[in-house]
CSV table of C-alpha atoms in Angstrom, one decimal:
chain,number,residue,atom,x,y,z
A,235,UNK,CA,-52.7,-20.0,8.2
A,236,UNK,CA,-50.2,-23.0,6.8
A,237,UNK,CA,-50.3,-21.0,3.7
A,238,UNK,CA,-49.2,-17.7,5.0
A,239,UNK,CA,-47.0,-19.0,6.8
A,240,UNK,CA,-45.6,-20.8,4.1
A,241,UNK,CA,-46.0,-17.6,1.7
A,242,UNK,CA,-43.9,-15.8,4.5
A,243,UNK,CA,-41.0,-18.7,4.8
A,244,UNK,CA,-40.9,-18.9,0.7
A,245,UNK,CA,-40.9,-14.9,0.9
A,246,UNK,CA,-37.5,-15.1,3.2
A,247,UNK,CA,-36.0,-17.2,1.4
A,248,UNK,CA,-36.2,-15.6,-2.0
A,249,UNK,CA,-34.9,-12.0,-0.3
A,250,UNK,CA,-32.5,-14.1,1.3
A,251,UNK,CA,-31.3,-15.3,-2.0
A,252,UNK,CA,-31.1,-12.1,-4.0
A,253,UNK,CA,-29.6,-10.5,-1.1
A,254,UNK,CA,-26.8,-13.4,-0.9
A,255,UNK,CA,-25.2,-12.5,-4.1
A,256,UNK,CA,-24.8,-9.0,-2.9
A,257,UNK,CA,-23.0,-9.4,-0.1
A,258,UNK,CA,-20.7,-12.1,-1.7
A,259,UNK,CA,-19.5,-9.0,-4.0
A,260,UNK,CA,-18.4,-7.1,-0.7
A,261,UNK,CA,-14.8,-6.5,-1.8
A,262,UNK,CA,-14.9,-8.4,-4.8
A,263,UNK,CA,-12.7,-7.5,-7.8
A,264,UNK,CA,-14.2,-5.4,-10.5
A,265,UNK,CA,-16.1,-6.8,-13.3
A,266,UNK,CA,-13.4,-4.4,-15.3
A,267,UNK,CA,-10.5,-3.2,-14.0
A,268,UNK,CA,-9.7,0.6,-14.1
A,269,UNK,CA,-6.7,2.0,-15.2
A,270,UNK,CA,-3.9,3.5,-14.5
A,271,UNK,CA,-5.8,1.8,-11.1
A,272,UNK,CA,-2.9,0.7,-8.6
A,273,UNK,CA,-3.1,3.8,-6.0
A,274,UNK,CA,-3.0,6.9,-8.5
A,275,UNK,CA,-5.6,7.3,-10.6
A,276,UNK,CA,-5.8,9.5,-14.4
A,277,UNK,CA,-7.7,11.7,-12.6
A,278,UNK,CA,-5.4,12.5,-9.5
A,279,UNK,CA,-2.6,12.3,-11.9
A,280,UNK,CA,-4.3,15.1,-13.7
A,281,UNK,CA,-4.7,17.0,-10.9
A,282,UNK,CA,-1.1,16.7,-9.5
A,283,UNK,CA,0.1,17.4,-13.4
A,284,UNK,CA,-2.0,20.9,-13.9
A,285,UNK,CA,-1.0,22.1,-10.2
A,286,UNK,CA,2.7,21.4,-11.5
A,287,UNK,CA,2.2,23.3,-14.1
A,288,UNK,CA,0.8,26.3,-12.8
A,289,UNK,CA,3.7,26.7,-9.8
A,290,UNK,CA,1.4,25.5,-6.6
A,291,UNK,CA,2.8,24.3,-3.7
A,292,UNK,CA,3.1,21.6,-2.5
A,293,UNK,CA,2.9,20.0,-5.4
A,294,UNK,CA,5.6,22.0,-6.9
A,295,UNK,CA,7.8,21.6,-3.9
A,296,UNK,CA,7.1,18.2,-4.3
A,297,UNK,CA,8.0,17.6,-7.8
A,298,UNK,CA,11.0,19.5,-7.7
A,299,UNK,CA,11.9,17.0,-4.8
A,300,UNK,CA,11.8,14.5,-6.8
A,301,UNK,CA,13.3,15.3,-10.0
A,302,UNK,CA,16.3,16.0,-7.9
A,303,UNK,CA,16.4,12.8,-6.5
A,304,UNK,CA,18.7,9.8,-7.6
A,305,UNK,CA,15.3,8.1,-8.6
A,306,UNK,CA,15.2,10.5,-11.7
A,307,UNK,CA,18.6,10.4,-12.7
A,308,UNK,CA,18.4,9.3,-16.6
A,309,UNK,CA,21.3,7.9,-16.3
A,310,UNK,CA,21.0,4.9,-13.9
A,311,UNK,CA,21.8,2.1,-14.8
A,312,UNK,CA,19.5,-1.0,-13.9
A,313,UNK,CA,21.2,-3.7,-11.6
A,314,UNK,CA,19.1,-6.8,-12.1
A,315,UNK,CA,19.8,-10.8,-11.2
A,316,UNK,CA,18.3,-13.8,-11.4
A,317,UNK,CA,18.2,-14.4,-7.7
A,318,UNK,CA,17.5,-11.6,-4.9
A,319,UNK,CA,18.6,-12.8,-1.8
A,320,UNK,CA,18.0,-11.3,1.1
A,321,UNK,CA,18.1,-12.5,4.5
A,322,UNK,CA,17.0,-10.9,8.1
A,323,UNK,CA,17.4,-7.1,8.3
A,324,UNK,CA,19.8,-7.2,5.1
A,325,UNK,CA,22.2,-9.6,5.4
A,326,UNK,CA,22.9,-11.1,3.2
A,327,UNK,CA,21.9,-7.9,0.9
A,328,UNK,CA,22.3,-9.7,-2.4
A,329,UNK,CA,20.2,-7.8,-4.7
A,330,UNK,CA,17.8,-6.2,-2.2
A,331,UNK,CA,18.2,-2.9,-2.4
A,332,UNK,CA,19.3,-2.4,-6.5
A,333,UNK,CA,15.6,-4.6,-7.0
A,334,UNK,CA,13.8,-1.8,-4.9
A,335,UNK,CA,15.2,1.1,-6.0
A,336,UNK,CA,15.0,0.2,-9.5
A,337,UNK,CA,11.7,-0.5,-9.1
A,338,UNK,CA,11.1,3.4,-7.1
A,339,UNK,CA,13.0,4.7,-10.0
A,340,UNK,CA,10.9,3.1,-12.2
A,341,UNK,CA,7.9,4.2,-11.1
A,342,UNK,CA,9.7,7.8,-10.4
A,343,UNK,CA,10.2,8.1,-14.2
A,344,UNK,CA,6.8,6.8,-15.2
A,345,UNK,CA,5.6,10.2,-12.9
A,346,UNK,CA,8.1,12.1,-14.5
A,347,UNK,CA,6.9,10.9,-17.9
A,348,UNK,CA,3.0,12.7,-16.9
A,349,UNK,CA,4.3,15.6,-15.1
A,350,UNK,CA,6.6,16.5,-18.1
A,351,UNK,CA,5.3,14.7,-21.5
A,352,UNK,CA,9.2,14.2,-21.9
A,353,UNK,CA,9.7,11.0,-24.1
A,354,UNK,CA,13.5,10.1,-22.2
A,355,UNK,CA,11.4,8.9,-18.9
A,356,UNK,CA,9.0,6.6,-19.8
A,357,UNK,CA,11.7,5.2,-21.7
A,358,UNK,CA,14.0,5.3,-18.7
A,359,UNK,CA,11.0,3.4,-17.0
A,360,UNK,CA,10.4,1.2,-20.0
A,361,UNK,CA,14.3,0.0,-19.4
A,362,UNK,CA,14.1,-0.5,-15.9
A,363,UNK,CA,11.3,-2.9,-16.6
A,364,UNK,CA,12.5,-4.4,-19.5
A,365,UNK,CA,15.9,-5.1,-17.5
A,366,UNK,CA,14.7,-7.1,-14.6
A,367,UNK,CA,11.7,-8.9,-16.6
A,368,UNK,CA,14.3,-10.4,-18.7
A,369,UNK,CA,16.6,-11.8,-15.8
A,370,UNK,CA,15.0,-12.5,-12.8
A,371,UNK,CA,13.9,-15.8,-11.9
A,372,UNK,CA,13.3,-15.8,-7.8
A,373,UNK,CA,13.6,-14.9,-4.5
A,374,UNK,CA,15.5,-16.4,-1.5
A,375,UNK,CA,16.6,-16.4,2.3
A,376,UNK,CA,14.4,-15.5,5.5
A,377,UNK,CA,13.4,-11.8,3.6
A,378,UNK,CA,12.4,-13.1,0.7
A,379,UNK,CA,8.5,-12.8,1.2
A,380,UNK,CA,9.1,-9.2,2.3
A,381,UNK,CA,11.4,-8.1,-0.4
A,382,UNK,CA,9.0,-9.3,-2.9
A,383,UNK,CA,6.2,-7.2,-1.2
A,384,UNK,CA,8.1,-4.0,-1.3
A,385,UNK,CA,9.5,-4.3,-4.7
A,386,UNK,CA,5.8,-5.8,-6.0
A,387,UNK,CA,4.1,-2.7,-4.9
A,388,UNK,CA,6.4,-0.5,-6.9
A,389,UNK,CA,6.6,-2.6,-10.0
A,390,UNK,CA,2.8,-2.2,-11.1
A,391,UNK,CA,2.5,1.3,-10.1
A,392,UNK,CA,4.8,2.1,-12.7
A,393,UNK,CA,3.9,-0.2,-15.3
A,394,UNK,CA,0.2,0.8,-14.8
A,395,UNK,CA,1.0,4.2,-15.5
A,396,UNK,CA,3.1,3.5,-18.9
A,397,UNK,CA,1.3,0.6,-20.3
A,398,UNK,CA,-2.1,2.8,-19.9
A,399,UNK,CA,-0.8,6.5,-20.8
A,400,UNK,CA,2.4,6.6,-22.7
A,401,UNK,CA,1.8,7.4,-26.0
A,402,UNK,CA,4.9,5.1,-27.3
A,403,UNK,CA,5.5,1.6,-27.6
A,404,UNK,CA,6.3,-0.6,-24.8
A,405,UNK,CA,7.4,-4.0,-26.9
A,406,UNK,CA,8.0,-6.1,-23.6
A,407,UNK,CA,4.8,-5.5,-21.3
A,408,UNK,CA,3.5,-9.0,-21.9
A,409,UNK,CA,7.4,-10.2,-20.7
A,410,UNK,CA,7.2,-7.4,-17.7
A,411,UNK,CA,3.8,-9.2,-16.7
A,412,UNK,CA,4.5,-12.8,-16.6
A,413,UNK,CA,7.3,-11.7,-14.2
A,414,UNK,CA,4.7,-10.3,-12.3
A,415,UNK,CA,2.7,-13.6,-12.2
A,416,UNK,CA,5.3,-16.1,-11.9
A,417,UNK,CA,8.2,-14.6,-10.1
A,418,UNK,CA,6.3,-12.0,-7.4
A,419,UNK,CA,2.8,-13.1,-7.0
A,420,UNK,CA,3.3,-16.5,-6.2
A,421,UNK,CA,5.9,-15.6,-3.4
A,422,UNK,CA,3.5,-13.1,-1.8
A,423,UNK,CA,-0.6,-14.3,-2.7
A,424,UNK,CA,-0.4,-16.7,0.3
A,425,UNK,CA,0.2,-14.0,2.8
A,426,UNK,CA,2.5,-14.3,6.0
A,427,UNK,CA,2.1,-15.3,10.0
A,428,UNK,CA,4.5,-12.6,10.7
A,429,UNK,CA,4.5,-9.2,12.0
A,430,UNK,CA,1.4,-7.3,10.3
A,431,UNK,CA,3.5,-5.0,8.1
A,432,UNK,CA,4.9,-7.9,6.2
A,433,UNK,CA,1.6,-9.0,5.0
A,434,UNK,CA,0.3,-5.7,4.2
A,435,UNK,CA,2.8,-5.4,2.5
A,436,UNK,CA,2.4,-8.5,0.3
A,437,UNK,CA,-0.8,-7.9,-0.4
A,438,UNK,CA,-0.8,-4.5,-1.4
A,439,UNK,CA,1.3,-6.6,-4.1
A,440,UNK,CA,-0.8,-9.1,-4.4
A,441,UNK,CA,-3.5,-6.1,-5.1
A,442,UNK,CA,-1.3,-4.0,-7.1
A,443,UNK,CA,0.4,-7.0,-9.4
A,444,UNK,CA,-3.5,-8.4,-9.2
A,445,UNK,CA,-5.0,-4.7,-11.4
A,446,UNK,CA,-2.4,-5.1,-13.9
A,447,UNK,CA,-2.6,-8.5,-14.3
A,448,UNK,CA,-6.0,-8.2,-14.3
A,449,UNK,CA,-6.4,-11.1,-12.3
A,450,UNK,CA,-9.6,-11.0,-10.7
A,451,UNK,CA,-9.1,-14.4,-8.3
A,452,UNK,CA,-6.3,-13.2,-7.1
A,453,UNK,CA,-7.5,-9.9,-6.3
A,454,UNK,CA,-10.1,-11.5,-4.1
A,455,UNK,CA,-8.4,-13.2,-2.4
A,456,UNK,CA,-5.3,-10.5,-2.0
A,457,UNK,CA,-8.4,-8.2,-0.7
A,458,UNK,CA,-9.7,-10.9,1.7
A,459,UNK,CA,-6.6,-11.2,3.6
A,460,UNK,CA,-5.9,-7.9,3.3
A,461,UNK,CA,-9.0,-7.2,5.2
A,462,UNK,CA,-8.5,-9.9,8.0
A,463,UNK,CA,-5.0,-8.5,9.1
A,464,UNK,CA,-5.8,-5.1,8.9
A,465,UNK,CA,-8.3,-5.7,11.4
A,466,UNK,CA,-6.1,-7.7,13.5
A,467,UNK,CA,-3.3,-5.1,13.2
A,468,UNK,CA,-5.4,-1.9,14.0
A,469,UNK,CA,-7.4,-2.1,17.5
A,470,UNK,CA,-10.7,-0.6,18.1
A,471,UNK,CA,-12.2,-0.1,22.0
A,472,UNK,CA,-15.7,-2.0,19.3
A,473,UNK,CA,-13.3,-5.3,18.9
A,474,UNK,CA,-13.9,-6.1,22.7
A,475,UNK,CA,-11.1,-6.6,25.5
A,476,UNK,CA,-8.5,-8.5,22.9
A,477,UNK,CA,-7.3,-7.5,19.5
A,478,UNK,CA,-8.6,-9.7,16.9
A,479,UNK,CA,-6.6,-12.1,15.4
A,480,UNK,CA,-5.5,-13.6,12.3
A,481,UNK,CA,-7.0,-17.1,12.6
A,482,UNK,CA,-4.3,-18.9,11.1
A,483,UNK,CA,-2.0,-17.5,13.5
A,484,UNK,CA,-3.4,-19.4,16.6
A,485,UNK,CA,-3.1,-16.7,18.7
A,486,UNK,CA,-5.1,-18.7,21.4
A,487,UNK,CA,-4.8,-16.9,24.7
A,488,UNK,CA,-4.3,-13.3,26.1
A,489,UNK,CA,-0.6,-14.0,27.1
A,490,UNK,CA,-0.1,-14.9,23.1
A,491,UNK,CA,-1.6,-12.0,22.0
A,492,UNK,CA,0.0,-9.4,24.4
A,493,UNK,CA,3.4,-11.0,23.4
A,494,UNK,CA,2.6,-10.7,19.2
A,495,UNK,CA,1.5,-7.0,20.7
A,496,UNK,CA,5.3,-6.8,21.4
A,497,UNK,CA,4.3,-7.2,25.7
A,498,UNK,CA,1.5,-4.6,25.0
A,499,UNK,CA,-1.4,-5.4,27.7
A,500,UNK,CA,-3.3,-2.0,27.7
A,501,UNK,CA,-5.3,-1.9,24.7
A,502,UNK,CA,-6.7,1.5,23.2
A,503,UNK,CA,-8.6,2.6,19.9
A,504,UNK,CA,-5.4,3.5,17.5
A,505,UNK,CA,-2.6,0.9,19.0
A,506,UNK,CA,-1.0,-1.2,16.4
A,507,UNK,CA,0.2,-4.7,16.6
A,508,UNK,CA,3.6,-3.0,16.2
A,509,UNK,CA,3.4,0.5,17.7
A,510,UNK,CA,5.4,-0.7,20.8
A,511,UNK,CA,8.2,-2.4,18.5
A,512,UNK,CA,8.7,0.8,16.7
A,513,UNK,CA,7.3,3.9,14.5
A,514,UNK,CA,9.0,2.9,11.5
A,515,UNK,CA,7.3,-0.8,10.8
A,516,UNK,CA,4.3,0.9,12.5
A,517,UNK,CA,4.7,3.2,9.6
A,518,UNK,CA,5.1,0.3,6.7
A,519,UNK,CA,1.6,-1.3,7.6
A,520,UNK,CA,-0.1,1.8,7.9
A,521,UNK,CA,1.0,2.8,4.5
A,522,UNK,CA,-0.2,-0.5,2.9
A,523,UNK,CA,-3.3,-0.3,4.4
A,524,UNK,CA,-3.6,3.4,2.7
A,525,UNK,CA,-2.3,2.1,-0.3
A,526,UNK,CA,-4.9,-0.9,-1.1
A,527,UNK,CA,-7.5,1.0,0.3
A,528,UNK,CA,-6.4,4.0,-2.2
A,529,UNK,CA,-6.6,0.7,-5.3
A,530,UNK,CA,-9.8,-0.6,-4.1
A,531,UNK,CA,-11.8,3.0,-3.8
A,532,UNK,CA,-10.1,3.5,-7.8
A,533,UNK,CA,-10.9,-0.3,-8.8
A,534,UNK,CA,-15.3,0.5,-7.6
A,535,UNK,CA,-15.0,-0.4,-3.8
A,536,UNK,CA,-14.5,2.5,-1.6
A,537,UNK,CA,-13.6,0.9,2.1
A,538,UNK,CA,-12.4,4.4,3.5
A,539,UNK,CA,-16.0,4.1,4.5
A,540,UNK,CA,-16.0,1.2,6.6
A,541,UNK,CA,-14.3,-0.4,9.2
A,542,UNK,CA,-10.7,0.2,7.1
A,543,UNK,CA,-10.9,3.2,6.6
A,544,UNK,CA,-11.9,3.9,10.7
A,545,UNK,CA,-9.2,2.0,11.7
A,546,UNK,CA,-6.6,4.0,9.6
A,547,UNK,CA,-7.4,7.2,10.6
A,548,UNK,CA,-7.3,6.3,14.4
A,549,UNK,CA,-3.7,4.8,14.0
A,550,UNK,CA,-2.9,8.0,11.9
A,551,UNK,CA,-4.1,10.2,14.9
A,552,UNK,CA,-2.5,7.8,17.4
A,553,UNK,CA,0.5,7.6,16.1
A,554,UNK,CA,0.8,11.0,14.8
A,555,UNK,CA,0.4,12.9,18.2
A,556,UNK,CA,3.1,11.2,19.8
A,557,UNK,CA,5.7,11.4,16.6
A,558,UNK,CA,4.6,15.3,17.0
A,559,UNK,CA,6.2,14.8,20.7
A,560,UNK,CA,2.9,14.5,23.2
A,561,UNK,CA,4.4,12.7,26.6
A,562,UNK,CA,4.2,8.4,26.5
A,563,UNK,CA,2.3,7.9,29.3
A,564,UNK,CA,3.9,4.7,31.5
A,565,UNK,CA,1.1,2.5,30.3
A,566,UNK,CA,2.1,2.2,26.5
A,567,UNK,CA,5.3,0.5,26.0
A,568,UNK,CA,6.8,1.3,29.6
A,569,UNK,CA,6.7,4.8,29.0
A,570,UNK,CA,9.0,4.4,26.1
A,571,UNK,CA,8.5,5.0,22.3
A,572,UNK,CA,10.5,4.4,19.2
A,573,UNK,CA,9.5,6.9,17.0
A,574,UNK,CA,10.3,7.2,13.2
A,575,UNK,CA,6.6,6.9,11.1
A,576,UNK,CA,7.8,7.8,7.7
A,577,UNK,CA,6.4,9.5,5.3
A,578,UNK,CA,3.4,7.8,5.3
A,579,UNK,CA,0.3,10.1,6.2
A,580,UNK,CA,-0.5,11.7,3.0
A,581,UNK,CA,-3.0,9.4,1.1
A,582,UNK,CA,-4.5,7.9,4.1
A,583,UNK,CA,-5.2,11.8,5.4
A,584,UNK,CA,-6.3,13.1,2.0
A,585,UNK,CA,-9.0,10.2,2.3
A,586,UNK,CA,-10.3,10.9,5.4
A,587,UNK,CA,-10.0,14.3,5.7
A,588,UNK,CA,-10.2,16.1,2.8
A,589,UNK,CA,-12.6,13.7,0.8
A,590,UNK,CA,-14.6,12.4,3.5
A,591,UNK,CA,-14.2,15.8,5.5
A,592,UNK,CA,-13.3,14.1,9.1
A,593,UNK,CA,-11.2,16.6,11.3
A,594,UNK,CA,-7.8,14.7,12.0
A,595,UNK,CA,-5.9,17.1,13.7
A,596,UNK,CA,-2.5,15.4,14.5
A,597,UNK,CA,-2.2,13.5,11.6
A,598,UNK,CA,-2.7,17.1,9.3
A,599,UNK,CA,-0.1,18.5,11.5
A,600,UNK,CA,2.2,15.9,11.1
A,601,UNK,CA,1.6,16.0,7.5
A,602,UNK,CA,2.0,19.1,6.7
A,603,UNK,CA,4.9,19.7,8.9
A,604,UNK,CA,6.8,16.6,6.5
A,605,UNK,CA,5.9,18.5,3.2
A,606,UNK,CA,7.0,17.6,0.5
A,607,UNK,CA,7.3,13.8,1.5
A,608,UNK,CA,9.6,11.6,-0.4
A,609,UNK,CA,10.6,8.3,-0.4
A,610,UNK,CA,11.1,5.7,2.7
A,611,UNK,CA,13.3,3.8,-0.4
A,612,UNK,CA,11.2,0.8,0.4
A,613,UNK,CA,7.7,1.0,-1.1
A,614,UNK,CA,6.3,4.6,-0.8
A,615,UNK,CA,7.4,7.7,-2.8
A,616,UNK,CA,6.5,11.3,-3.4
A,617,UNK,CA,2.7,11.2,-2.1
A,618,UNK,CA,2.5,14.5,-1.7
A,619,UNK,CA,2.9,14.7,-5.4
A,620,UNK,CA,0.3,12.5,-6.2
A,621,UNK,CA,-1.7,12.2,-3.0
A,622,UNK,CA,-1.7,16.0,-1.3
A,623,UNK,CA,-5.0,17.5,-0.8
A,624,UNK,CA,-6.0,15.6,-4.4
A,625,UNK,CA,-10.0,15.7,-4.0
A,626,UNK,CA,-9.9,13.9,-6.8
């Protein structure tokens, strides 16, 4: 009996051991990175490109969109600095916005370039790179952690694309990636103890700057944090009477909670952390979420799957139905709703629903009553290019 019951404990404890490698890997970076692999991928790129070419709508809605906007213009002129400064809700605005846009125009041309095979805008992207990588040196004031979010996420979705299918020369990529790792990731790796959207944001830099980089510890742990507060910022009726929390946050009590819930004390499956504050920073964190779980799926690790991805599509459908105009009863925010989402739905709905083949009702009406979506000029740009019932 002592030796089968030995055999039995030594038996455990082997399949305990080859199973604990396993689940260390949940949401580990890739052994090798795909690219282009920071939220479009060659072969949704492809996609977009062929129904382009043939006249389909939306995607030829949507390109036209956005070859008319300022974002394609091949003559802007890049505005970069040393130091971006930007403090609470732009002011001061030293910086701010000419560091985003560029980086949305950059990443505009580098579409442009696939779509069209025209040499002039991967050059025009090329130069928007080439321009900031060469000046700046940091960022500064109360914002800065959040201006280097938005601008991060833009920055490597462009140079992905360029760096990985443009057929030219692109002299100062090794320049445009050590800006990456010592100007942006630094200020953004570490995450944030503010509202959720700010560190969703930041990491979907972290993740983005983390694939092009190819940075695979910094990836983890982008993906780790990333996975904390998107729980924390999404509630399910499954996460009990509370919200979870982001432990370093010490949100203690129920009376700290409902107040980070912006005086929220009803909870329901779909409510943000910041659905009660407004629609429009609701809007910001849902696209992150969307946006690293888009990366992750391309970089091996599909999380639409799991608790992410149910999370997203009940804050899509929550939010959605009440942006569409559905009455506020007096129990969520006093009755009272600041709407505003964005255009935001796209890649989190092609996911869900035309991927995985969930019915999401509101959120397809919302989305394809705001076809073609453009750009929030933050972060997020022309999805329904790249993003619009892609099944790829």
């Amino acid at each position: 009996m002592r030796r089968t019951a030995l055999l039995a404990t030594v038996t455990a404890l082997v399949a305990g051991a080859l199973a604990w490698p396993a689940a260390r890997q949940a949401d580990a970076a890739p052994v090798t990175f795909a690219h282009p692999g920071v939220t479009v991928s060659k072969s949704q790129l492809d996609f977009a490109r062929t129904k382009v070419n043939a006249g389909a709508q939306p995607w030829k809605a949507a390109y036209d969109q956005m070859m008319a906007s300022k974002y394609a213009d091949l003559n802007r002129v890049p505005k970069p600095r040393a130091t971006v400064e930007c403090g609470s809700y732009s002011n001061p605005n030293n910086g701010c916005t000419d560091e985003r846009e560029d980086a949305i125009a950059a990443y505009t041309d580098a579409l442009a370039w696939y779509i069209t095979r025209d040499n002039r805008y991967a050059k025009k992207s090329i130069a928007l790179m080439d321009a900031w990588s060469a000046v700046i040196k940091e960022h500064t004031n109360s914002n800065a952690p959040l201006q280097t979010g938005w601008a991060g996420s833009s920055w490597p979705k462009a140079a992905e694309l360029i760096k990985y299918t443009y057929t030219g020369t692109w002299a100062n990529s090794g320049r445009f990636a050590t800006m990456l790792r010592t100007v942006y990731l630094p200020e953004v790796i570490n995450g944030s103890n503010s509202n959720g959207n700010w560190e969703l944001s930041m990491m979907e830099a972290a993740v983005g700057i983390s694939v092009f980089i190819e940075d695979r510890t910094s990836y983890d742990k982008a993906m780790a944090k990333f996975r904390t507060r998107t729980a924390a910022y999404i509630y399910l009726s499954s996460d009990g009477a509370l919200p979870k929390t982001v432990p370093s946050q010490n949100l203690d009590t129920t009376a700290k909670i409902v107040n980070y819930w912006q005086g929220q004390s009803t909870f329901v499956t779909g409510l943000t952390q910041e659905t009660c504050r407004d629609f429009t920073h609701t809007g910001y964190g849902i696209s992150a979420i969307s946006h690293i779980a888009e990366t992750s799926r391309i970089q091996g690790e599909d999380l639409y799957g799991t608790d992410v991805g149910e999370r997203l599509r009940q804050a899509l459908g929550f939010q959605s139905k009440y942006q569409l105009g559905e009455a506020v009863p007096s129990w969520l925010c006093g009755g009272s709703l600041t709407l505003g989402l964005g255009p935001v739905t796209e890649t989190g709905y092609n996911a869900l629903h035309n991927r995985l083949g969930i019915a999401m009702t509101n959120t397809q009406k919302l989305t394809e009553q705001n076809r073609p979506s453009g750009s929030n000029n933050l972060f997020v740009a022309w999805e329904t290019l790249t993003d619009g019932d892609n099944p790829n």
